[in-house]
Amino acid sequence: MNVGDTLPPLEIAVTRTLIVAGAIASRDYQDVHHDAELAREKGSPDIFMNILTTNGLVGRYITDHLGPRTVLRKVAIRLGAPNRPGDTMTLTGTVTAVLGSTVEIRVVGANGIGHHVSGTVTAEVAA
């Protein structure tokens, strides 16, 4: 890998099931992640994905490309536009640094209303 290399995009269909399952799997029982009526009462048009699910999807994106023996050393992300049922999030990545077997990749996940997630992932690539 070289600085400037890009990873192929990954499109993820954001379904109600994905949002709820991700919240349950990460033990995030906040109602805005599983109850549409309560989410609307709190000002959101529908339920939305939690950061832990997003973090997992970013990790999957990197390991799908770099291989299953890749070790994620640091994942630093920031959320933006919410992922709601019916959205498609497209993850893209650009290599920003390479030092031996360690790479840093700038990751962006965008949906129809903007950037859902942005940040960097530092990974050690197995030889």
PDB file of C-alpha atoms in Angstrom:
ATOM      1  CA  MET A   1       0.000   0.000   0.000  1.00  0.00           C
ATOM      2  CA  ASN A   2       1.082   3.526  -0.752  1.00  0.00           C
ATOM      3  CA  VAL A   3       0.012   6.951   0.441  1.00  0.00           C
ATOM      4  CA  GLY A   4      -2.817   8.124  -1.797  1.00  0.00           C
ATOM      5  CA  ASP A   5      -4.124   4.639  -2.594  1.00  0.00           C
ATOM      6  CA  THR A   6      -7.894   4.376  -2.329  1.00  0.00           C
ATOM      7  CA  LEU A   7      -9.952   1.475  -1.077  1.00  0.00           C
ATOM      8  CA  PRO A   8     -12.910   0.350  -3.167  1.00  0.00           C
ATOM      9  CA  PRO A   9     -16.188   1.785  -1.882  1.00  0.00           C
ATOM     10  CA  LEU A  10     -18.515  -0.360   0.214  1.00  0.00           C
ATOM     11  CA  GLU A  11     -22.252   0.302   0.062  1.00  0.00           C
ATOM     12  CA  ILE A  12     -24.261  -0.713   3.116  1.00  0.00           C
ATOM     13  CA  ALA A  13     -28.042  -0.750   3.072  1.00  0.00           C
ATOM     14  CA  VAL A  14     -29.204   0.808   6.326  1.00  0.00           C
ATOM     15  CA  THR A  15     -32.223  -1.203   7.383  1.00  0.00           C
ATOM     16  CA  ARG A  16     -34.337  -0.983  10.490  1.00  0.00           C
ATOM     17  CA  THR A  17     -33.069  -4.464  11.390  1.00  0.00           C
ATOM     18  CA  LEU A  18     -29.412  -3.394  11.072  1.00  0.00           C
ATOM     19  CA  ILE A  19     -29.991  -0.377  13.319  1.00  0.00           C
ATOM     20  CA  VAL A  20     -31.879  -2.304  16.000  1.00  0.00           C
ATOM     21  CA  ALA A  21     -29.592  -5.363  15.888  1.00  0.00           C
ATOM     22  CA  GLY A  22     -26.500  -3.147  16.175  1.00  0.00           C
ATOM     23  CA  ALA A  23     -27.949  -1.338  19.169  1.00  0.00           C
ATOM     24  CA  ILE A  24     -28.875  -4.597  20.899  1.00  0.00           C
ATOM     25  CA  ALA A  25     -25.506  -6.226  20.123  1.00  0.00           C
ATOM     26  CA  SER A  26     -23.686  -3.248  21.632  1.00  0.00           C
ATOM     27  CA  ARG A  27     -26.077  -3.099  24.606  1.00  0.00           C
ATOM     28  CA  ASP A  28     -27.230   0.385  23.682  1.00  0.00           C
ATOM     29  CA  TYR A  29     -30.859   0.366  24.721  1.00  0.00           C
ATOM     30  CA  GLN A  30     -31.536   4.051  24.057  1.00  0.00           C
ATOM     31  CA  ASP A  31     -35.047   4.259  22.621  1.00  0.00           C
ATOM     32  CA  VAL A  32     -33.943   6.405  19.648  1.00  0.00           C
ATOM     33  CA  HIS A  33     -32.211   3.311  18.258  1.00  0.00           C
ATOM     34  CA  HIS A  34     -35.241   0.994  18.318  1.00  0.00           C
ATOM     35  CA  ASP A  35     -38.537   2.826  18.924  1.00  0.00           C
ATOM     36  CA  ALA A  36     -39.660   5.067  16.036  1.00  0.00           C
ATOM     37  CA  GLU A  37     -42.483   6.680  18.003  1.00  0.00           C
ATOM     38  CA  LEU A  38     -40.225   7.683  20.903  1.00  0.00           C
ATOM     39  CA  ALA A  39     -37.532   8.833  18.460  1.00  0.00           C
ATOM     40  CA  ARG A  40     -40.109  11.139  16.835  1.00  0.00           C
ATOM     41  CA  GLU A  41     -41.145  12.457  20.259  1.00  0.00           C
ATOM     42  CA  LYS A  42     -37.493  13.397  20.781  1.00  0.00           C
ATOM     43  CA  GLY A  43     -37.295  15.265  17.463  1.00  0.00           C
ATOM     44  CA  SER A  44     -35.952  12.642  15.043  1.00  0.00           C
ATOM     45  CA  PRO A  45     -38.075  11.577  12.055  1.00  0.00           C
ATOM     46  CA  ASP A  46     -37.194   7.926  12.744  1.00  0.00           C
ATOM     47  CA  ILE A  47     -34.749   5.700  14.632  1.00  0.00           C
ATOM     48  CA  PHE A  48     -31.063   6.134  13.816  1.00  0.00           C
ATOM     49  CA  MET A  49     -27.844   4.125  13.994  1.00  0.00           C
ATOM     50  CA  ASN A  50     -25.658   4.318  17.102  1.00  0.00           C
ATOM     51  CA  ILE A  51     -21.934   5.077  17.023  1.00  0.00           C
ATOM     52  CA  LEU A  52     -20.954   1.579  18.127  1.00  0.00           C
ATOM     53  CA  THR A  53     -22.612   0.035  15.075  1.00  0.00           C
ATOM     54  CA  THR A  54     -20.936   2.619  12.861  1.00  0.00           C
ATOM     55  CA  ASN A  55     -17.591   1.863  14.507  1.00  0.00           C
ATOM     56  CA  GLY A  56     -18.058  -1.838  13.768  1.00  0.00           C
ATOM     57  CA  LEU A  57     -18.940  -1.160  10.134  1.00  0.00           C
ATOM     58  CA  VAL A  58     -15.842   1.014   9.721  1.00  0.00           C
ATOM     59  CA  GLY A  59     -13.716  -1.793  11.179  1.00  0.00           C
ATOM     60  CA  ARG A  60     -15.353  -4.306   8.848  1.00  0.00           C
ATOM     61  CA  TYR A  61     -14.623  -2.043   5.879  1.00  0.00           C
ATOM     62  CA  ILE A  62     -10.924  -1.942   6.723  1.00  0.00           C
ATOM     63  CA  THR A  63     -10.517  -5.652   7.498  1.00  0.00           C
ATOM     64  CA  ASP A  64     -12.558  -6.684   4.443  1.00  0.00           C
ATOM     65  CA  HIS A  65      -9.989  -4.856   2.325  1.00  0.00           C
ATOM     66  CA  LEU A  66      -6.760  -5.525   4.244  1.00  0.00           C
ATOM     67  CA  GLY A  67      -7.551  -9.087   5.325  1.00  0.00           C
ATOM     68  CA  PRO A  68      -8.815 -10.939   8.395  1.00  0.00           C
ATOM     69  CA  ARG A  69      -5.395 -10.982  10.098  1.00  0.00           C
ATOM     70  CA  THR A  70      -5.303  -7.172  10.128  1.00  0.00           C
ATOM     71  CA  VAL A  71      -5.199  -5.682  13.631  1.00  0.00           C
ATOM     72  CA  LEU A  72      -7.003  -2.396  14.160  1.00  0.00           C
ATOM     73  CA  ARG A  73      -4.716  -0.326  16.385  1.00  0.00           C
ATOM     74  CA  LYS A  74      -6.782   2.860  16.515  1.00  0.00           C
ATOM     75  CA  VAL A  75     -10.205   3.877  15.250  1.00  0.00           C
ATOM     76  CA  ALA A  76     -10.950   7.591  15.652  1.00  0.00           C
ATOM     77  CA  ILE A  77     -14.308   8.537  14.170  1.00  0.00           C
ATOM     78  CA  ARG A  78     -16.793  11.376  14.396  1.00  0.00           C
ATOM     79  CA  LEU A  79     -20.480  11.147  13.529  1.00  0.00           C
ATOM     80  CA  GLY A  80     -22.311  13.635  11.342  1.00  0.00           C
ATOM     81  CA  ALA A  81     -25.579  13.073   9.473  1.00  0.00           C
ATOM     82  CA  PRO A  82     -27.636  10.261  10.999  1.00  0.00           C
ATOM     83  CA  ASN A  83     -28.106   6.893   9.291  1.00  0.00           C
ATOM     84  CA  ARG A  84     -31.825   6.105   9.218  1.00  0.00           C
ATOM     85  CA  PRO A  85     -33.806   3.182   7.771  1.00  0.00           C
ATOM     86  CA  GLY A  86     -33.815   3.330   3.985  1.00  0.00           C
ATOM     87  CA  ASP A  87     -30.461   5.105   3.704  1.00  0.00           C
ATOM     88  CA  THR A  88     -27.453   3.669   1.918  1.00  0.00           C
ATOM     89  CA  MET A  89     -24.116   4.452   3.505  1.00  0.00           C
ATOM     90  CA  THR A  90     -21.120   4.353   1.174  1.00  0.00           C
ATOM     91  CA  LEU A  91     -17.768   3.928   2.896  1.00  0.00           C
ATOM     92  CA  THR A  92     -14.627   5.145   1.146  1.00  0.00           C
ATOM     93  CA  GLY A  93     -11.023   5.185   2.275  1.00  0.00           C
ATOM     94  CA  THR A  94      -7.705   6.774   1.349  1.00  0.00           C
ATOM     95  CA  VAL A  95      -4.290   5.728   2.653  1.00  0.00           C
ATOM     96  CA  THR A  96      -2.740   8.733   4.412  1.00  0.00           C
ATOM     97  CA  ALA A  97       0.383   7.146   5.940  1.00  0.00           C
ATOM     98  CA  VAL A  98       2.437   3.966   5.704  1.00  0.00           C
ATOM     99  CA  LEU A  99       5.145   3.009   8.187  1.00  0.00           C
ATOM    100  CA  GLY A 100       6.355  -0.556   7.800  1.00  0.00           C
ATOM    101  CA  SER A 101       3.354  -2.840   8.270  1.00  0.00           C
ATOM    102  CA  THR A 102       1.233  -0.055   9.780  1.00  0.00           C
ATOM    103  CA  VAL A 103      -1.130   1.995   7.632  1.00  0.00           C
ATOM    104  CA  GLU A 104      -3.374   4.940   8.406  1.00  0.00           C
ATOM    105  CA  ILE A 105      -6.540   5.271   6.360  1.00  0.00           C
ATOM    106  CA  ARG A 106      -8.876   8.243   6.199  1.00  0.00           C
ATOM    107  CA  VAL A 107     -12.440   6.892   6.136  1.00  0.00           C
ATOM    108  CA  VAL A 108     -15.661   8.636   5.152  1.00  0.00           C
ATOM    109  CA  GLY A 109     -19.141   7.129   5.236  1.00  0.00           C
ATOM    110  CA  ALA A 110     -21.722   9.170   3.348  1.00  0.00           C
ATOM    111  CA  ASN A 111     -25.466   8.812   2.951  1.00  0.00           C
ATOM    112  CA  GLY A 112     -28.064  10.849   1.047  1.00  0.00           C
ATOM    113  CA  ILE A 113     -27.916  13.815   3.419  1.00  0.00           C
ATOM    114  CA  GLY A 114     -24.176  14.058   4.030  1.00  0.00           C
ATOM    115  CA  HIS A 115     -21.264  12.477   5.832  1.00  0.00           C
ATOM    116  CA  HIS A 116     -22.474  10.051   8.474  1.00  0.00           C
ATOM    117  CA  VAL A 117     -18.975   9.229   9.701  1.00  0.00           C
ATOM    118  CA  SER A 118     -15.458  10.517   9.139  1.00  0.00           C
ATOM    119  CA  GLY A 119     -12.170   9.730  10.763  1.00  0.00           C
ATOM    120  CA  THR A 120      -9.010   7.680  10.611  1.00  0.00           C
ATOM    121  CA  VAL A 121      -8.135   4.056  11.204  1.00  0.00           C
ATOM    122  CA  THR A 122      -4.621   2.886  12.054  1.00  0.00           C
ATOM    123  CA  ALA A 123      -4.106  -0.776  11.240  1.00  0.00           C
ATOM    124  CA  GLU A 124      -1.289  -3.271  11.329  1.00  0.00           C
ATOM    125  CA  VAL A 125      -1.312  -5.418   8.216  1.00  0.00           C
ATOM    126  CA  ALA A 126      -0.211  -9.019   8.667  1.00  0.00           C
ATOM    127  CA  ALA A 127       2.649 -10.118   6.441  1.00  0.00           C
TER     128      ALA A 127
END
